[in-house]
């Protein structure tokens, strides 16, 4: 792989991200909130402030990736909905974590029923960062690829351009009933 191949591949991805943002904006596709989880804490050793989700931006979900209005790319983390968290069930810790996220979303004053993206990790779209990357987006042999599942090997990963085009098409023209 030559340096110019890698530079060209990364430049093509950046250009495609900018086009995608423009397409989604022009089509008035609604972006979802991107939020940070703020855990419960004590204030002045007397008062307790419950956990909440605080909005940090808006993103469109493109499968395992998120893209913001400035063409920033993120590895999707978890999602939750702003709904009544219900009562503790104490059946599994993962259920209680999800319940806490739902409650934090309600306390964060998100519209009821809205989907919120949390724990997303920014992806640096540069040759240096993507070369040998272990996350969902990586650069190999002059091609930027995406691992669309944690079980996908480097050889099975899809070209990022094709993946983004397919996912963008689904947002622009959702399948009936979706």
Coordinates of N, CA and C in Angstrom, one line a residue:
X1 N 0.9 -1.2 0.0 CA 0.0 0.0 0.0 C 0.9 1.2 0.0
X2 N 0.6 2.1 -0.9 CA 1.4 3.3 -0.9 C 0.7 4.4 -0.1
X3 N 1.5 5.4 0.3 CA 1.0 6.5 1.1 C -0.1 7.2 0.4
X4 N 0.1 7.4 -0.9 CA -0.9 8.1 -1.7 C -2.2 7.4 -1.8
X5 N -2.2 6.0 -1.8 CA -3.4 5.2 -1.9 C -4.2 5.4 -0.6
X6 N -3.5 5.4 0.6 CA -4.1 5.5 1.9 C -4.7 6.9 2.0
X7 N -3.9 7.9 1.6 CA -4.4 9.3 1.6 C -5.7 9.5 0.8
X8 N -5.7 8.9 -0.4 CA -6.8 9.0 -1.3 C -8.0 8.3 -0.8
X9 N -7.8 7.2 -0.1 CA -9.0 6.4 0.4 C -9.6 7.2 1.6
X10 N -8.8 7.8 2.4 CA -9.3 8.6 3.6 C -10.0 9.9 3.1
X11 N -9.4 10.5 2.1 CA -10.0 11.7 1.5 C -11.3 11.4 0.9
X12 N -11.4 10.2 0.3 CA -12.7 9.8 -0.3 C -13.8 9.6 0.8
X13 N -13.4 9.0 1.9 CA -14.3 8.8 3.0 C -14.8 10.2 3.5
X14 N -13.9 11.1 3.7 CA -14.3 12.4 4.3 C -15.2 13.1 3.3
X15 N -15.0 13.0 2.0 CA -15.9 13.6 1.0 C -17.2 13.0 1.1
X16 N -17.2 11.6 1.2 CA -18.5 10.9 1.2 C -19.3 11.3 2.5
X17 N -18.6 11.4 3.6 CA -19.3 11.8 4.8 C -20.0 13.2 4.7
X18 N -19.3 14.1 4.0 CA -19.8 15.5 3.8 C -21.1 15.4 2.9
X19 N -21.0 14.6 1.9 CA -22.2 14.4 1.0 C -23.3 13.8 1.7
X20 N -23.1 12.8 2.6 CA -24.1 12.2 3.3 C -24.8 13.2 4.2
X21 N -24.1 14.0 4.9 CA -24.7 15.0 5.8 C -25.6 15.9 5.0
X22 N -25.1 16.3 3.8 CA -25.9 17.2 3.0 C -27.2 16.5 2.5
X23 N -27.1 15.3 2.1 CA -28.3 14.5 1.7 C -29.3 14.4 2.8
X24 N -28.8 14.0 4.0 CA -29.8 13.8 5.1 C -30.4 15.1 5.6
X25 N -29.6 16.2 5.5 CA -30.1 17.5 5.9 C -31.1 18.0 4.9
X26 N -30.8 17.8 3.6 CA -31.7 18.3 2.5 C -33.0 17.5 2.6
X27 N -33.0 16.2 2.9 CA -34.2 15.4 3.0 C -34.9 15.5 4.3
X28 N -34.4 16.3 5.2 CA -35.0 16.6 6.5 C -35.2 15.3 7.3
X29 N -34.2 14.4 7.2 CA -34.2 13.2 8.1 C -33.8 13.7 9.5
X30 N -34.6 13.2 10.4 CA -34.5 13.7 11.8 C -33.3 13.0 12.4
X31 N -32.4 13.7 13.0 CA -31.2 13.2 13.7 C -31.7 12.8 15.2
X32 N -31.0 11.8 15.7 CA -31.3 11.4 17.1 C -30.3 12.1 18.1
X33 N -30.7 12.2 19.3 CA -29.8 12.8 20.3 C -28.6 11.9 20.6
X34 N -27.4 12.5 20.8 CA -26.2 11.8 21.3 C -26.1 12.4 22.7
X35 N -25.9 11.5 23.7 CA -25.9 12.0 25.0 C -24.8 11.3 25.8
X36 N -24.5 12.0 26.9 CA -23.5 11.5 27.9 C -24.2 11.2 29.2
X37 N -23.9 10.0 29.7 CA -24.4 9.6 31.0 C -23.7 10.3 32.2
X38 N -24.5 11.0 33.0 CA -23.9 11.6 34.2 C -24.4 10.8 35.4
X39 N -23.6 10.1 36.1 CA -24.0 9.2 37.2 C -24.6 10.0 38.4
X40 N -25.3 9.4 39.2 CA -25.8 10.0 40.4 C -24.7 10.4 41.3
X41 N -24.9 11.5 42.0 CA -23.8 12.0 42.9 C -24.4 12.8 44.1
X42 N -23.6 12.9 45.1 CA -24.0 13.7 46.2 C -23.5 15.1 46.0
X43 N -24.3 16.1 46.5 CA -24.0 17.5 46.5 C -24.0 18.0 47.9
X44 N -22.8 18.5 48.3 CA -22.7 19.0 49.7 C -22.9 18.0 50.8
X45 N -22.7 16.7 50.5 CA -22.8 15.6 51.4 C -24.2 15.4 51.9
X46 N -25.2 16.2 51.5 CA -26.5 16.1 52.0 C -27.5 15.7 50.9
X47 N -27.4 16.4 49.8 CA -28.4 16.2 48.7 C -27.9 15.2 47.7
X48 N -28.8 14.6 47.1 CA -28.4 13.6 46.1 C -29.0 14.0 44.7
X49 N -28.2 14.0 43.7 CA -28.7 14.3 42.4 C -28.7 13.0 41.6
X50 N -29.9 12.6 41.1 CA -30.0 11.4 40.4 C -29.2 11.5 39.0
X51 N -28.9 10.3 38.5 CA -28.3 10.2 37.2 C -29.2 10.8 36.1
X52 N -28.5 11.3 35.1 CA -29.3 11.8 33.9 C -28.5 11.7 32.7
X53 N -29.1 11.7 31.5 CA -28.5 11.8 30.3 C -28.5 13.3 29.8
X54 N -27.3 13.8 29.4 CA -27.2 15.1 28.9 C -26.8 15.1 27.4
X55 N -27.7 15.8 26.6 CA -27.5 15.8 25.2 C -26.2 16.6 24.9
X56 N -25.3 15.9 24.0 CA -24.1 16.5 23.6 C -24.1 16.8 22.1
X57 N -25.1 16.3 21.4 CA -25.2 16.6 19.9 C -26.3 15.8 19.3
X58 N -26.4 15.8 18.0 CA -27.4 15.1 17.2 C -26.7 14.3 16.2
X59 N -27.1 13.0 16.0 CA -26.5 12.1 15.0 C -27.5 11.4 14.2
X60 N -27.1 10.9 13.1 CA -27.9 9.9 12.3 C -27.2 8.6 12.5
X61 N -28.0 7.5 12.7 CA -27.5 6.2 12.8 C -27.3 5.5 11.5
X62 N -26.1 5.1 11.2 CA -25.9 4.3 10.0 C -25.3 3.0 10.3
X63 N -26.2 2.1 10.8 CA -25.8 0.8 11.3 C -24.9 0.9 12.5
X64 N -23.7 0.4 12.5 CA -22.8 0.4 13.6 C -22.0 1.7 13.8
X65 N -22.4 2.7 12.9 CA -21.7 4.0 12.9 C -22.8 5.1 13.1
X66 N -22.3 6.2 13.6 CA -23.1 7.4 13.8 C -22.4 8.5 13.1
X67 N -23.1 9.5 12.5 CA -22.5 10.6 11.8 C -23.2 11.9 12.3
X68 N -22.5 12.9 12.7 CA -23.1 14.1 13.1 C -23.2 15.2 12.0
X69 N -23.7 16.3 12.3 CA -23.9 17.4 11.3 C -22.7 18.0 10.8
X70 N -21.5 17.7 11.4 CA -20.2 18.3 10.9 C -19.4 17.2 10.3
X71 N -20.1 16.1 9.9 CA -19.5 14.9 9.2 C -18.5 14.2 10.1
X72 N -18.7 14.3 11.4 CA -17.9 13.5 12.4 C -18.5 12.1 12.5
X73 N -17.6 11.2 12.6 CA -17.9 9.7 12.6 C -17.7 9.2 14.0
X74 N -18.7 8.4 14.4 CA -18.6 7.7 15.8 C -18.9 6.3 15.6
X75 N -18.3 5.5 16.5 CA -18.7 4.1 16.7 C -19.9 4.1 17.6
X76 N -21.0 3.5 17.1 CA -22.2 3.4 17.9 C -21.9 2.7 19.2
X77 N -22.5 3.2 20.3 CA -22.4 2.5 21.6 C -23.7 1.9 21.9
X78 N -24.4 2.3 22.9 CA -25.7 1.8 23.3 C -26.8 2.8 23.0
X79 N -28.0 2.3 22.9 CA -29.2 3.2 22.7 C -30.1 2.9 23.9
X80 N -30.9 3.9 24.1 CA -32.0 3.7 25.1 C -33.2 4.6 24.6
X81 N -34.3 4.4 25.3 CA -35.5 5.2 25.0 C -35.9 6.0 26.2
X82 N -36.4 7.1 26.0 CA -36.9 7.9 27.1 C -38.3 7.4 27.4
X83 N -38.4 6.4 28.3 CA -39.6 5.8 28.8 C -39.5 5.6 30.3
X84 N -40.7 5.4 30.9 CA -40.8 5.0 32.3 C -39.9 3.8 32.5
X85 N -38.9 4.0 33.5 CA -38.0 2.8 33.7 C -38.6 1.6 34.4
X86 N -39.7 1.8 35.0 CA -40.3 0.7 35.7 C -39.6 0.5 37.1
X87 N -40.0 -0.7 37.7 CA -39.4 -1.0 39.0 C -38.3 -2.0 38.8
X88 N -37.4 -2.0 39.8 CA -36.2 -2.9 39.7 C -36.7 -4.4 39.7
X89 N -36.1 -5.2 38.9 CA -36.5 -6.6 38.8 C -35.4 -7.5 39.5
X90 N -34.2 -7.0 39.6 CA -33.1 -7.7 40.2 C -32.8 -9.1 39.6
X91 N -33.1 -9.2 38.3 CA -32.9 -10.5 37.6 C -31.5 -10.6 37.0
X92 N -31.1 -9.4 36.4 CA -29.7 -9.4 35.8 C -29.2 -8.0 35.9
X93 N -27.9 -7.9 36.1 CA -27.3 -6.5 36.2 C -27.5 -5.7 34.9
X94 N -27.4 -6.4 33.8 CA -27.6 -5.7 32.5 C -29.0 -5.1 32.4
X95 N -30.0 -5.8 32.9 CA -31.3 -5.2 32.9 C -31.4 -4.0 33.8
X96 N -30.7 -4.0 34.9 CA -30.8 -2.8 35.8 C -30.0 -1.6 35.2
X97 N -28.9 -1.9 34.5 CA -28.2 -0.8 33.8 C -29.1 -0.2 32.7
X98 N -29.8 -1.0 31.9 CA -30.7 -0.5 30.9 C -31.8 0.3 31.6
X99 N -32.4 -0.2 32.7 CA -33.4 0.5 33.4 C -32.9 1.9 33.9
X100 N -31.7 1.9 34.4 CA -31.1 3.2 34.8 C -30.9 4.1 33.7
X101 N -30.5 3.7 32.5 CA -30.4 4.5 31.3 C -31.8 5.1 31.0
X102 N -32.8 4.3 31.0 CA -34.2 4.8 30.7 C -34.6 5.9 31.7
X103 N -34.3 5.6 32.9 CA -34.7 6.7 33.9 C -33.8 7.9 33.8
X104 N -32.6 7.8 33.4 CA -31.7 8.9 33.2 C -32.1 9.7 32.0
X105 N -32.7 9.0 31.0 CA -33.2 9.7 29.8 C -34.4 10.5 30.2
X106 N -35.3 10.0 31.0 CA -36.5 10.8 31.4 C -36.1 12.0 32.3
X107 N -35.1 11.8 33.2 CA -34.6 12.9 34.0 C -33.9 13.9 33.1
X108 N -33.3 13.5 32.0 CA -32.6 14.4 31.1 C -33.6 15.2 30.2
X109 N -34.9 15.0 30.4 CA -36.0 15.7 29.7 C -36.0 15.5 28.2
X110 N -35.7 14.3 27.8 CA -35.8 14.0 26.4 C -37.3 13.7 26.1
X111 N -37.8 14.0 24.9 CA -39.2 13.7 24.7 C -39.5 12.2 24.9
X112 N -40.6 11.9 25.5 CA -41.0 10.6 25.8 C -41.0 9.7 24.5
X113 N -40.4 8.6 24.5 CA -40.4 7.7 23.4 C -39.2 7.9 22.5
X114 N -38.4 9.0 22.7 CA -37.3 9.2 21.7 C -36.2 8.3 22.0
X115 N -35.4 8.0 20.9 CA -34.2 7.1 21.0 C -33.0 8.0 21.3
X116 N -32.2 7.6 22.2 CA -31.0 8.3 22.6 C -29.8 7.4 22.4
X117 N -28.7 7.9 21.8 CA -27.5 7.2 21.6 C -26.5 7.6 22.7
X118 N -26.0 6.6 23.4 CA -25.0 6.9 24.5 C -23.8 6.0 24.3
X119 N -22.7 6.4 25.0 CA -21.4 5.7 24.9 C -20.9 5.5 23.5
X120 N -21.1 6.5 22.6 CA -20.5 6.5 21.3 C -19.1 7.0 21.4
X121 N -18.2 6.3 20.6 CA -16.8 6.7 20.6 C -16.5 7.4 19.3
X122 N -15.9 8.6 19.3 CA -15.5 9.3 18.1 C -14.4 8.5 17.3
X123 N -14.5 8.5 16.0 CA -13.5 7.9 15.2 C -12.7 9.0 14.5
X124 N -11.4 8.9 14.6 CA -10.5 9.9 14.0 C -10.3 9.3 12.5
X125 N -10.9 10.1 11.6 CA -10.8 9.7 10.2 C -9.5 10.2 9.6
X126 N -8.4 9.6 9.9 CA -7.0 10.0 9.4 C -6.3 8.7 9.1
X127 N -5.3 8.8 8.2 CA -4.5 7.6 7.8 C -3.9 7.0 9.1
X128 N -3.2 7.9 9.9 CA -2.5 7.4 11.1 C -3.4 6.6 12.0
X129 N -4.6 7.2 12.2 CA -5.5 6.6 13.2 C -6.2 5.3 12.7
X130 N -6.5 5.3 11.4 CA -7.2 4.1 10.9 C -6.3 2.9 10.5
X131 N -5.0 3.2 10.3 CA -4.1 2.1 10.0 C -3.9 1.2 11.2
X132 N -4.3 0.0 11.1 CA -4.2 -1.0 12.2 C -5.3 -0.8 13.3
X133 N -6.3 0.0 13.1 CA -7.3 0.3 14.1 C -8.1 -1.0 14.4
X134 N -8.4 -1.1 15.7 CA -9.2 -2.3 16.2 C -10.7 -2.0 16.3
X135 N -11.1 -0.8 16.1 CA -12.5 -0.5 16.1 C -13.3 -0.9 14.9
X136 N -14.5 -0.4 14.7 CA -15.3 -0.8 13.5 C -14.7 -0.3 12.2
X137 N -14.0 0.8 12.1 CA -13.5 1.3 10.9 C -12.0 1.2 10.9
X138 N -11.4 0.7 9.8 CA -10.0 0.5 9.7 C -9.5 0.6 8.3
X139 N -8.2 0.8 8.1 CA -7.5 1.0 6.8 C -6.6 -0.2 6.6
X140 N -6.8 -1.0 5.5 CA -6.0 -2.1 5.1 C -5.7 -2.0 3.6
X141 N -4.5 -2.1 3.2 CA -4.1 -2.2 1.8 C -4.8 -1.1 1.0
X142 N -4.8 0.1 1.5 CA -5.3 1.2 0.8 C -6.8 1.4 0.7
X143 N -7.5 0.6 1.5 CA -9.0 0.6 1.5 C -9.5 0.8 2.9
X144 N -10.4 1.7 3.0 CA -11.1 1.9 4.3 C -12.3 0.9 4.4
X145 N -12.3 0.1 5.5 CA -13.3 -0.9 5.6 C -14.0 -0.8 6.9
X146 N -15.2 -1.5 7.1 CA -16.0 -1.4 8.3 C -16.3 -2.9 8.7
X147 N -16.1 -3.1 10.0 CA -16.5 -4.4 10.7 C -17.9 -4.1 11.1
X148 N -18.9 -4.6 10.4 CA -20.3 -4.3 10.8 C -20.8 -5.2 11.9
X149 N -20.0 -6.1 12.4 CA -20.3 -7.0 13.5 C -19.0 -7.3 14.2
X150 N -19.1 -7.5 15.5 CA -17.9 -7.9 16.3 C -17.3 -9.2 15.9
X151 N -18.1 -10.0 15.2 CA -17.7 -11.4 14.7 C -17.0 -11.3 13.3
X152 N -17.0 -10.2 12.7 CA -16.5 -10.1 11.4 C -15.0 -9.9 11.4
X153 N -14.3 -10.7 10.6 CA -12.9 -10.6 10.5 C -12.5 -9.5 9.5
X154 N -11.2 -9.1 9.5 CA -10.8 -8.1 8.6 C -11.1 -8.5 7.1
X155 N -11.0 -9.8 6.8 CA -11.2 -10.2 5.4 C -12.7 -10.1 5.0
X156 N -13.6 -10.2 6.0 CA -15.0 -10.2 5.8 C -15.6 -8.8 5.9
X157 N -14.8 -7.8 6.3 CA -15.3 -6.5 6.5 C -15.6 -5.9 5.1
X158 N -16.6 -5.0 5.1 CA -17.1 -4.4 3.9 C -16.4 -3.1 3.6
X159 N -16.3 -2.7 2.3 CA -15.7 -1.4 2.0 C -16.6 -0.3 2.7
X160 N -16.0 0.6 3.4 CA -16.8 1.6 4.1 C -17.7 2.4 3.2
X161 N -17.2 2.8 2.0 CA -18.0 3.6 1.1 C -19.3 2.9 0.7
X162 N -19.2 1.6 0.4 CA -20.5 0.9 0.0 C -21.4 0.7 1.2
X163 N -20.8 0.5 2.4 CA -21.6 0.3 3.6 C -22.4 1.6 3.9
X164 N -21.7 2.8 3.9 CA -22.3 4.1 4.1 C -23.4 4.4 3.1
X165 N -23.1 4.1 1.8 CA -24.1 4.3 0.8 C -25.4 3.5 1.0
X166 N -25.3 2.2 1.4 CA -26.4 1.4 1.7 C -27.2 1.9 2.9
X167 N -26.5 2.2 3.9 CA -27.2 2.7 5.1 C -27.9 4.1 4.9
X168 N -27.2 4.9 4.2 CA -27.8 6.2 3.9 C -29.1 6.1 3.1
X169 N -29.0 5.2 2.1 CA -30.2 4.9 1.3 C -31.4 4.4 2.1
X170 N -31.1 3.6 3.1 CA -32.2 3.1 4.0 C -32.8 4.3 4.9
X171 N -31.9 5.2 5.2 CA -32.5 6.4 6.0 C -33.3 7.3 5.1
X172 N -32.8 7.5 3.8 CA -33.5 8.4 2.9 C -34.8 7.7 2.4
X173 N -34.8 6.4 2.2 CA -36.0 5.7 1.6 C -36.2 4.5 2.5
X174 N -36.8 4.6 3.7 CA -37.0 3.5 4.5 C -38.0 2.4 3.9
X175 N -37.7 1.2 4.2 CA -38.5 0.1 3.8 C -39.9 0.3 4.4
X176 N -41.0 -0.1 3.6 CA -42.3 0.0 4.1 C -42.5 -0.7 5.4
X177 N -43.1 -0.1 6.4 CA -43.3 -0.7 7.7 C -42.1 -0.5 8.7
X178 N -41.0 0.0 8.2 CA -39.9 0.2 9.1 C -40.0 1.5 9.9

